Coordinates of C-alpha atoms in Angstrom, one line a residue:
X1198 CA 0.0 0.0 0.0
X1199 CA 1.3 3.4 -1.0
X1200 CA 1.7 6.2 1.5
X1201 CA -0.8 8.2 -0.5
X1202 CA -3.5 5.6 0.2
X1203 CA -3.0 6.1 4.0
X1204 CA -4.4 9.1 5.9
X1205 CA -2.7 9.7 9.2
X1206 CA -2.3 12.8 11.3
X1207 CA 1.2 13.7 12.6
X1208 CA 0.0 12.4 16.0
X1209 CA -1.1 9.0 14.5
X1210 CA 2.1 8.8 12.5
X1211 CA 4.3 9.4 15.6
X1212 CA 2.5 6.8 17.7
X1213 CA 2.1 4.3 14.9
X1214 CA 5.4 4.5 13.0
X1215 CA 8.0 6.1 15.3
X1216 CA 6.9 4.4 18.5
X1217 CA 6.2 1.2 16.7
X1218 CA 9.9 1.0 15.6
X1219 CA 10.9 1.7 19.2
X1220 CA 9.0 -1.4 20.4
X1221 CA 11.0 -3.5 18.1
X1222 CA 14.2 -2.0 19.2
X1223 CA 13.4 -2.7 22.8
X1224 CA 12.7 -6.3 22.0
X1225 CA 16.0 -6.7 20.3
X1226 CA 17.8 -5.0 23.3
X1227 CA 16.1 -7.4 25.7
X1228 CA 17.1 -10.5 23.6
X1229 CA 20.7 -9.4 23.1
X1230 CA 21.1 -8.4 26.7
X1231 CA 19.8 -11.7 28.1
X1232 CA 21.8 -13.6 25.4
X1233 CA 25.0 -12.0 26.7
X1234 CA 24.8 -13.9 30.0
X1235 CA 23.8 -17.2 28.4
X1236 CA 27.3 -18.5 28.6
X1237 CA 29.6 -20.8 30.6
X1238 CA 30.9 -18.1 33.0
X1239 CA 30.8 -19.4 36.6
X1240 CA 28.5 -17.9 39.3
X1241 CA 29.0 -18.7 43.0
X1242 CA 27.1 -17.2 45.9
X1243 CA 29.1 -14.6 47.7
X1244 CA 30.7 -15.6 50.9
X1245 CA 30.7 -13.7 54.3
X1246 CA 33.9 -12.1 53.4
X1247 CA 32.1 -10.6 50.4
X1248 CA 34.4 -12.1 47.8
X1249 CA 32.8 -11.4 44.4
X1250 CA 32.4 -14.3 42.1
X1251 CA 34.2 -14.1 38.8
X1252 CA 32.0 -13.0 36.0
X1253 CA 33.2 -11.4 32.7
X1254 CA 32.3 -7.7 33.2
X1255 CA 31.5 -7.2 29.5
X1256 CA 28.7 -9.8 29.8
X1257 CA 27.4 -8.2 32.9
X1258 CA 27.5 -4.7 31.5
X1259 CA 25.8 -5.8 28.2
X1260 CA 22.9 -7.4 30.1
X1261 CA 22.4 -4.5 32.5
X1262 CA 22.7 -1.6 30.0
X1263 CA 20.5 -3.3 27.3
X1264 CA 17.7 -4.3 29.7
X1265 CA 17.7 -1.1 31.7
X1266 CA 17.4 1.0 28.5
X1267 CA 14.8 -1.4 26.9
X1268 CA 12.4 -1.3 29.8
X1269 CA 12.8 2.5 30.3
X1270 CA 11.9 3.0 26.6
X1271 CA 8.9 0.7 26.8
X1272 CA 7.7 2.6 29.9
X1273 CA 8.1 5.9 28.1
X1274 CA 6.0 4.6 25.2
X1275 CA 3.3 3.8 27.7
X1276 CA 3.6 7.2 29.3
X1277 CA 3.2 9.0 26.0
X1278 CA 0.1 6.9 25.2
X1279 CA -1.4 7.8 28.6
X1280 CA -0.6 11.5 28.2
X1281 CA -2.2 11.5 24.8
X1282 CA -5.4 10.3 26.5
X1283 CA -5.3 12.7 29.4
X1284 CA -3.6 15.7 27.8
X1285 CA -4.1 15.6 24.1
X1286 CA -3.4 19.3 23.4
X1287 CA -0.1 19.1 25.4
X1288 CA 0.9 16.1 23.3
X1289 CA 0.3 18.0 20.1
X1290 CA 2.5 20.9 21.3
X1291 CA 5.1 18.5 22.5
X1292 CA 5.4 16.9 19.1
X1293 CA 5.3 20.2 17.3
X1294 CA 8.3 21.5 19.3
X1295 CA 10.2 18.3 18.3
X1296 CA 9.2 18.0 14.6
X1297 CA 9.1 14.7 12.8
X1298 CA 11.5 14.6 9.9
X1299 CA 10.5 12.4 7.0
X1300 CA 12.7 11.6 4.0
X1301 CA 11.1 12.9 0.8
X1302 CA 9.3 10.5 -1.5
X1303 CA 7.0 11.0 -4.4
X1304 CA 3.8 10.5 -2.5
X1305 CA 4.7 11.3 1.1
X1306 CA 3.0 14.7 0.8
X1307 CA -0.3 12.9 0.7
X1308 CA 0.4 11.0 4.0
X1309 CA -1.1 13.6 6.2
X1310 CA -4.7 15.0 6.2
X1311 CA -5.3 18.2 4.3
X1312 CA -6.0 20.3 7.3
X1313 CA -2.9 19.3 9.3
X1314 CA -0.7 22.4 8.3
X1315 CA -3.1 24.8 10.0
X1316 CA -3.5 22.6 13.1
X1317 CA 0.3 21.9 13.5
X1318 CA 1.8 25.3 12.9
X1319 CA 5.3 25.9 14.3
X1320 CA 4.8 26.8 17.9
X1321 CA 6.9 26.4 21.0
X1322 CA 5.7 23.3 23.0
X1323 CA 8.8 22.9 25.2
X1324 CA 6.7 23.8 28.3
X1325 CA 3.7 21.7 27.2
X1326 CA 3.9 19.5 30.3
X1327 CA 4.3 20.3 34.0
X1328 CA 7.7 19.9 35.7
X1329 CA 7.0 16.3 36.9
X1330 CA 5.9 15.2 33.4
X1331 CA 9.0 16.6 31.8
X1332 CA 11.1 14.9 34.4
X1333 CA 9.5 11.5 33.7
X1334 CA 10.1 11.9 29.9
X1335 CA 13.8 12.5 30.6
X1336 CA 14.6 10.4 33.6
X1337 CA 16.4 7.0 33.4
X1338 CA 14.7 5.6 36.5
X1339 CA 12.4 2.6 35.7
X1340 CA 11.0 2.9 39.2
X1341 CA 10.0 6.5 38.9
X1342 CA 8.4 6.0 35.5
X1343 CA 6.4 2.9 36.6
X1344 CA 5.2 4.9 39.7
X1345 CA 4.1 7.7 37.4
X1346 CA 2.2 5.3 35.1
X1347 CA 0.4 3.8 38.1
X1348 CA -0.6 7.3 39.3
X1349 CA -2.3 7.9 36.0
X1350 CA -3.9 4.5 35.8
X1351 CA -3.5 2.3 38.9
X1352 CA -4.7 -0.9 37.1
X1353 CA -2.8 -0.7 33.8
X1354 CA 0.5 -2.1 35.1
X1355 CA 0.5 -4.6 38.0
X1356 CA 4.1 -5.5 38.9
X1357 CA 5.2 -8.2 41.3
X1358 CA 7.7 -7.9 44.1
X1359 CA 10.4 -9.7 42.0
X1360 CA 9.7 -7.5 39.0
X1361 CA 10.0 -4.3 41.0
X1362 CA 13.3 -5.7 42.5
X1363 CA 14.7 -6.3 39.1
X1364 CA 13.8 -2.8 37.8
X1365 CA 15.4 -1.3 40.9
X1366 CA 18.6 -3.2 40.1
X1367 CA 18.6 -1.7 36.6
X1368 CA 18.1 1.7 38.1
X1369 CA 21.1 1.2 40.5
X1370 CA 23.3 0.2 37.6
X1371 CA 22.2 3.0 35.3
X1372 CA 22.5 5.7 37.9
X1373 CA 25.8 4.6 39.5
X1374 CA 27.7 2.7 36.9
X1375 CA 26.7 3.5 33.3
X1376 CA 30.0 5.4 33.1
X1377 CA 31.5 4.0 36.3
X1378 CA 34.9 3.0 35.1
X1379 CA 35.5 6.5 33.6
X1380 CA 34.9 8.2 37.0
X1381 CA 35.6 5.6 39.7
X1382 CA 34.6 6.8 43.2
X1383 CA 37.0 4.4 44.8
X1384 CA 39.3 1.6 44.0
X1385 CA 36.6 -1.1 44.4
X1386 CA 34.0 0.4 42.1
X1387 CA 35.5 -0.9 38.8
X1388 CA 33.5 -4.2 39.0
X1389 CA 30.1 -2.9 40.2
X1390 CA 28.3 -4.1 37.0
X1391 CA 29.5 -7.7 37.8
X1392 CA 28.5 -7.2 41.5
X1393 CA 25.0 -6.1 40.5
X1394 CA 24.4 -9.0 38.1
X1395 CA 25.8 -11.4 40.7
X1396 CA 23.3 -10.1 43.3
X1397 CA 20.5 -10.5 40.8
X1398 CA 21.4 -14.1 40.1
X1399 CA 21.9 -15.0 43.7
X1400 CA 18.4 -13.4 44.4
X1401 CA 16.9 -15.4 41.6
X1402 CA 18.3 -18.6 43.0
X1403 CA 16.1 -18.2 46.1
X1404 CA 12.9 -18.0 44.0
X1405 CA 11.0 -21.3 44.2
X1406 CA 10.2 -22.6 40.7
X1407 CA 9.8 -25.9 38.9
X1408 CA 11.6 -25.8 35.6
X1409 CA 10.3 -27.9 32.7
X1410 CA 13.6 -28.0 31.0
X1411 CA 16.9 -29.7 32.1
X1412 CA 18.8 -27.6 34.6
X1413 CA 22.5 -28.5 34.7
X1414 CA 23.8 -26.2 37.4
X1415 CA 22.9 -23.4 39.9
X1416 CA 23.6 -20.6 37.4
X1417 CA 21.3 -22.1 34.9
X1418 CA 18.6 -22.3 37.5
X1419 CA 19.2 -18.6 38.3
X1420 CA 19.0 -17.8 34.6
X1421 CA 15.7 -19.7 34.3
X1422 CA 14.2 -17.8 37.2
X1423 CA 15.6 -14.5 35.9
X1424 CA 14.1 -15.3 32.5
X1425 CA 10.7 -15.8 34.0
X1426 CA 10.8 -12.3 35.5
X1427 CA 12.0 -10.6 32.3
X1428 CA 9.6 -12.7 30.3
X1429 CA 6.6 -11.5 32.4
X1430 CA 7.8 -7.9 32.4
X1431 CA 8.2 -7.9 28.6
X1432 CA 4.7 -9.4 28.1
X1433 CA 3.0 -7.0 30.5
X1434 CA 4.6 -3.9 28.8
X1435 CA 3.9 -5.2 25.3
X1436 CA 0.2 -6.1 26.2
X1437 CA -0.4 -2.6 27.6
X1438 CA 1.1 -1.0 24.5
X1439 CA -1.0 -3.2 22.2
X1440 CA -4.2 -2.3 24.1
X1441 CA -3.4 1.4 24.1
X1442 CA -2.6 1.3 20.3
X1443 CA -5.8 -0.6 19.6
X1444 CA -7.8 2.2 21.2
X1445 CA -6.3 4.6 18.6
X1446 CA -6.8 2.0 15.8
X1447 CA -3.1 1.9 15.0
X1448 CA -0.5 -0.9 15.0
X1449 CA 2.3 0.2 17.3
X1450 CA 2.7 -3.4 18.4
X1451 CA 3.6 -4.8 15.0
X1452 CA 7.0 -6.4 14.8
X1453 CA 9.4 -7.4 12.1
X1454 CA 8.8 -11.0 11.0
X1455 CA 11.2 -13.6 12.4
X1456 CA 12.9 -11.0 14.5
X1457 CA 14.4 -11.4 18.0
X1458 CA 11.8 -8.9 19.2
X1459 CA 9.1 -11.4 18.2
X1460 CA 10.8 -14.1 20.2
X1461 CA 10.8 -11.9 23.2
X1462 CA 7.2 -10.5 23.1
X1463 CA 5.5 -13.5 21.6
X1464 CA 7.3 -16.1 23.7
X1465 CA 4.8 -18.7 24.9
X1466 CA 7.3 -20.4 27.2
X1467 CA 7.6 -19.7 30.9
X1468 CA 11.1 -18.2 30.8
X1469 CA 13.1 -16.2 28.3
X1470 CA 15.9 -18.7 29.1
X1471 CA 13.7 -21.3 27.3
X1472 CA 14.4 -19.5 24.0
X1473 CA 18.2 -19.9 24.4
X1474 CA 17.8 -23.4 25.7
X1475 CA 15.8 -24.3 22.5
X1476 CA 18.7 -23.0 20.5
X1477 CA 21.1 -25.1 22.5
X1478 CA 18.9 -28.2 21.9
X1479 CA 19.0 -27.5 18.2
X1480 CA 22.8 -27.3 18.3
X1481 CA 23.2 -30.5 20.3
X1482 CA 20.7 -32.4 18.2
X1483 CA 22.4 -31.3 15.0
X1484 CA 25.8 -32.4 16.3
X1485 CA 24.3 -35.7 17.5
X1486 CA 22.7 -36.2 14.1
X1487 CA 26.0 -35.9 12.3
X1488 CA 28.2 -37.6 14.9
X1489 CA 25.8 -40.4 16.0
X1490 CA 27.9 -43.3 14.5
X1491 CA 31.1 -42.2 16.1
X1492 CA 29.5 -41.4 19.4
X1493 CA 27.9 -44.8 19.5
X1494 CA 31.1 -46.6 18.6
X1495 CA 33.2 -44.9 21.3
X1496 CA 30.5 -44.9 24.1
X1497 CA 29.6 -48.6 23.5
X1498 CA 33.3 -49.6 23.6
X1499 CA 33.6 -48.2 27.2
X1500 CA 30.0 -48.6 28.4
X1501 CA 28.5 -51.6 26.4
X1502 CA 25.4 -51.7 28.6
X1503 CA 24.3 -48.1 27.8
X1504 CA 21.3 -47.6 25.5
X1505 CA 22.2 -45.0 22.8
X1506 CA 19.1 -43.1 21.6
X1507 CA 18.6 -42.8 17.8
X1508 CA 19.1 -39.3 16.2
X1509 CA 16.1 -37.3 15.2
X1510 CA 15.0 -37.3 11.6
X1511 CA 16.0 -33.6 11.2
X1512 CA 14.9 -31.4 8.2
X1513 CA 18.1 -29.6 7.1
X1514 CA 16.5 -27.0 4.8
X1515 CA 17.8 -24.0 6.9
X1516 CA 20.8 -25.6 8.5
X1517 CA 23.3 -23.5 6.4
X1518 CA 21.9 -20.2 7.8
X1519 CA 21.8 -21.8 11.3
X1520 CA 25.5 -22.7 11.1
X1521 CA 26.5 -19.5 9.3
X1522 CA 24.7 -17.0 11.6
X1523 CA 24.4 -18.9 14.8
X1524 CA 20.6 -18.9 14.7
X1525 CA 17.8 -19.6 12.4
X1526 CA 14.4 -19.8 14.0
X1527 CA 12.9 -21.9 11.2
X1528 CA 15.5 -24.6 11.9
X1529 CA 15.1 -24.3 15.6
X1530 CA 11.3 -24.7 15.2
X1531 CA 11.8 -27.7 13.0
X1532 CA 14.0 -29.4 15.6
X1533 CA 11.3 -28.8 18.3
X1534 CA 8.7 -30.1 16.0
X1535 CA 10.8 -33.3 15.4
X1536 CA 11.1 -33.7 19.2
X1537 CA 7.3 -33.3 19.6
X1538 CA 6.8 -35.9 16.8
X1539 CA 9.2 -38.2 18.6
X1540 CA 7.4 -37.8 21.9
X1541 CA 3.9 -37.9 20.4
X1542 CA 3.1 -41.3 22.0
X1543 CA 2.6 -39.4 25.2
X1544 CA -1.0 -38.2 25.1
X1545 CA -0.3 -36.1 28.3
X1546 CA 1.5 -32.9 27.3
X1547 CA 3.3 -32.8 30.7
X1548 CA 4.5 -36.4 30.2
X1549 CA 5.6 -35.5 26.7
X1550 CA 7.7 -32.6 28.1
X1551 CA 9.2 -34.9 30.6
X1552 CA 10.1 -37.4 27.9
X1553 CA 11.8 -34.7 25.9
X1554 CA 13.6 -33.3 29.0
X1555 CA 14.9 -36.8 29.7
X1556 CA 16.1 -37.3 26.1
X1557 CA 18.0 -33.9 26.1
X1558 CA 19.7 -34.8 29.4
X1559 CA 20.8 -38.1 27.9
X1560 CA 22.0 -36.4 24.6
X1561 CA 23.9 -33.7 26.6
X1562 CA 25.6 -36.4 28.8
X1563 CA 26.5 -38.5 25.8
X1564 CA 28.1 -35.5 24.0
X1565 CA 30.0 -34.6 27.2
X1566 CA 31.3 -38.2 27.6
X1567 CA 32.2 -38.3 24.0
X1568 CA 34.3 -35.2 24.3
X1569 CA 36.0 -36.5 27.4
X1570 CA 36.8 -39.9 25.9
X1571 CA 38.3 -38.4 22.8
X1572 CA 40.7 -36.1 24.8

């Protein structure tokens, strides 16, 4: 559809196109941030002498900066939608004072309604909002923004204790250590990003959950619980934005197809960690598929009594992209579908998941033994 076939006011264009792109960016930031701590870095609970566990500070920083920025931006999208409802004229002036620049195209002049030029003349809207509202639109505090949202509408965003705790950790990082190593307050401040992440993971270890995927160590359990919290926050924010956009009959919530943002906001699993675990399953099943004969030969020689499961009948249509770029959701989905087909004898979905979980534990153990026996 050509731009000339769409009639949008500048307000609609801003909320539909500009903020719609912001939603996608936020999803990508959340995915990349969480992915940065999906690695083999060790995590150990801090001892009484407050020795900090080793964790690569680059991974910690990436997780904290990406997520703190992503949730702040999602919150500000919600704030702007709410202000449009409660203070429409102020929103008009606010956008006028910060004009939208559009690259020239043959038919872009027809994008806006005919009477928009008179309505949106060049006026000064820098003081459109009161002092508190201006502070909220410029602050980096997730806690302050969510409190402001709830003052406007107390029912629109219901956050749990764990979710509030996580947002406060993002605030602590962004306020005290976004540029921390450039201006250290003392000799011990250089690793505050690692300390904050470590505190988050230790806190998450204490949350009582029942993972439906194999958990190999305490860090992975912490990641699973952290992933639940981020997953729930992401879905709450995205749902609110989608509902507010629908009230305006616009599509701010639309996302690029097959994007990481889609994986974050449309994830049907319990935890964001599940997404990365599914990628790991795809890698291990692919390796097992190609190495089955050699694995069976070596393992059976040492442990003849072991039962060696057969490889899945994988569809390799997208395997080149998967190997080249490290991820291809179509291939990952096809591996999961193959697993579900393999476990289809279990009519109970819970039993089916347990069967898949057991298989993946066995495949993981076989690959680990195979590596050790070859060394």
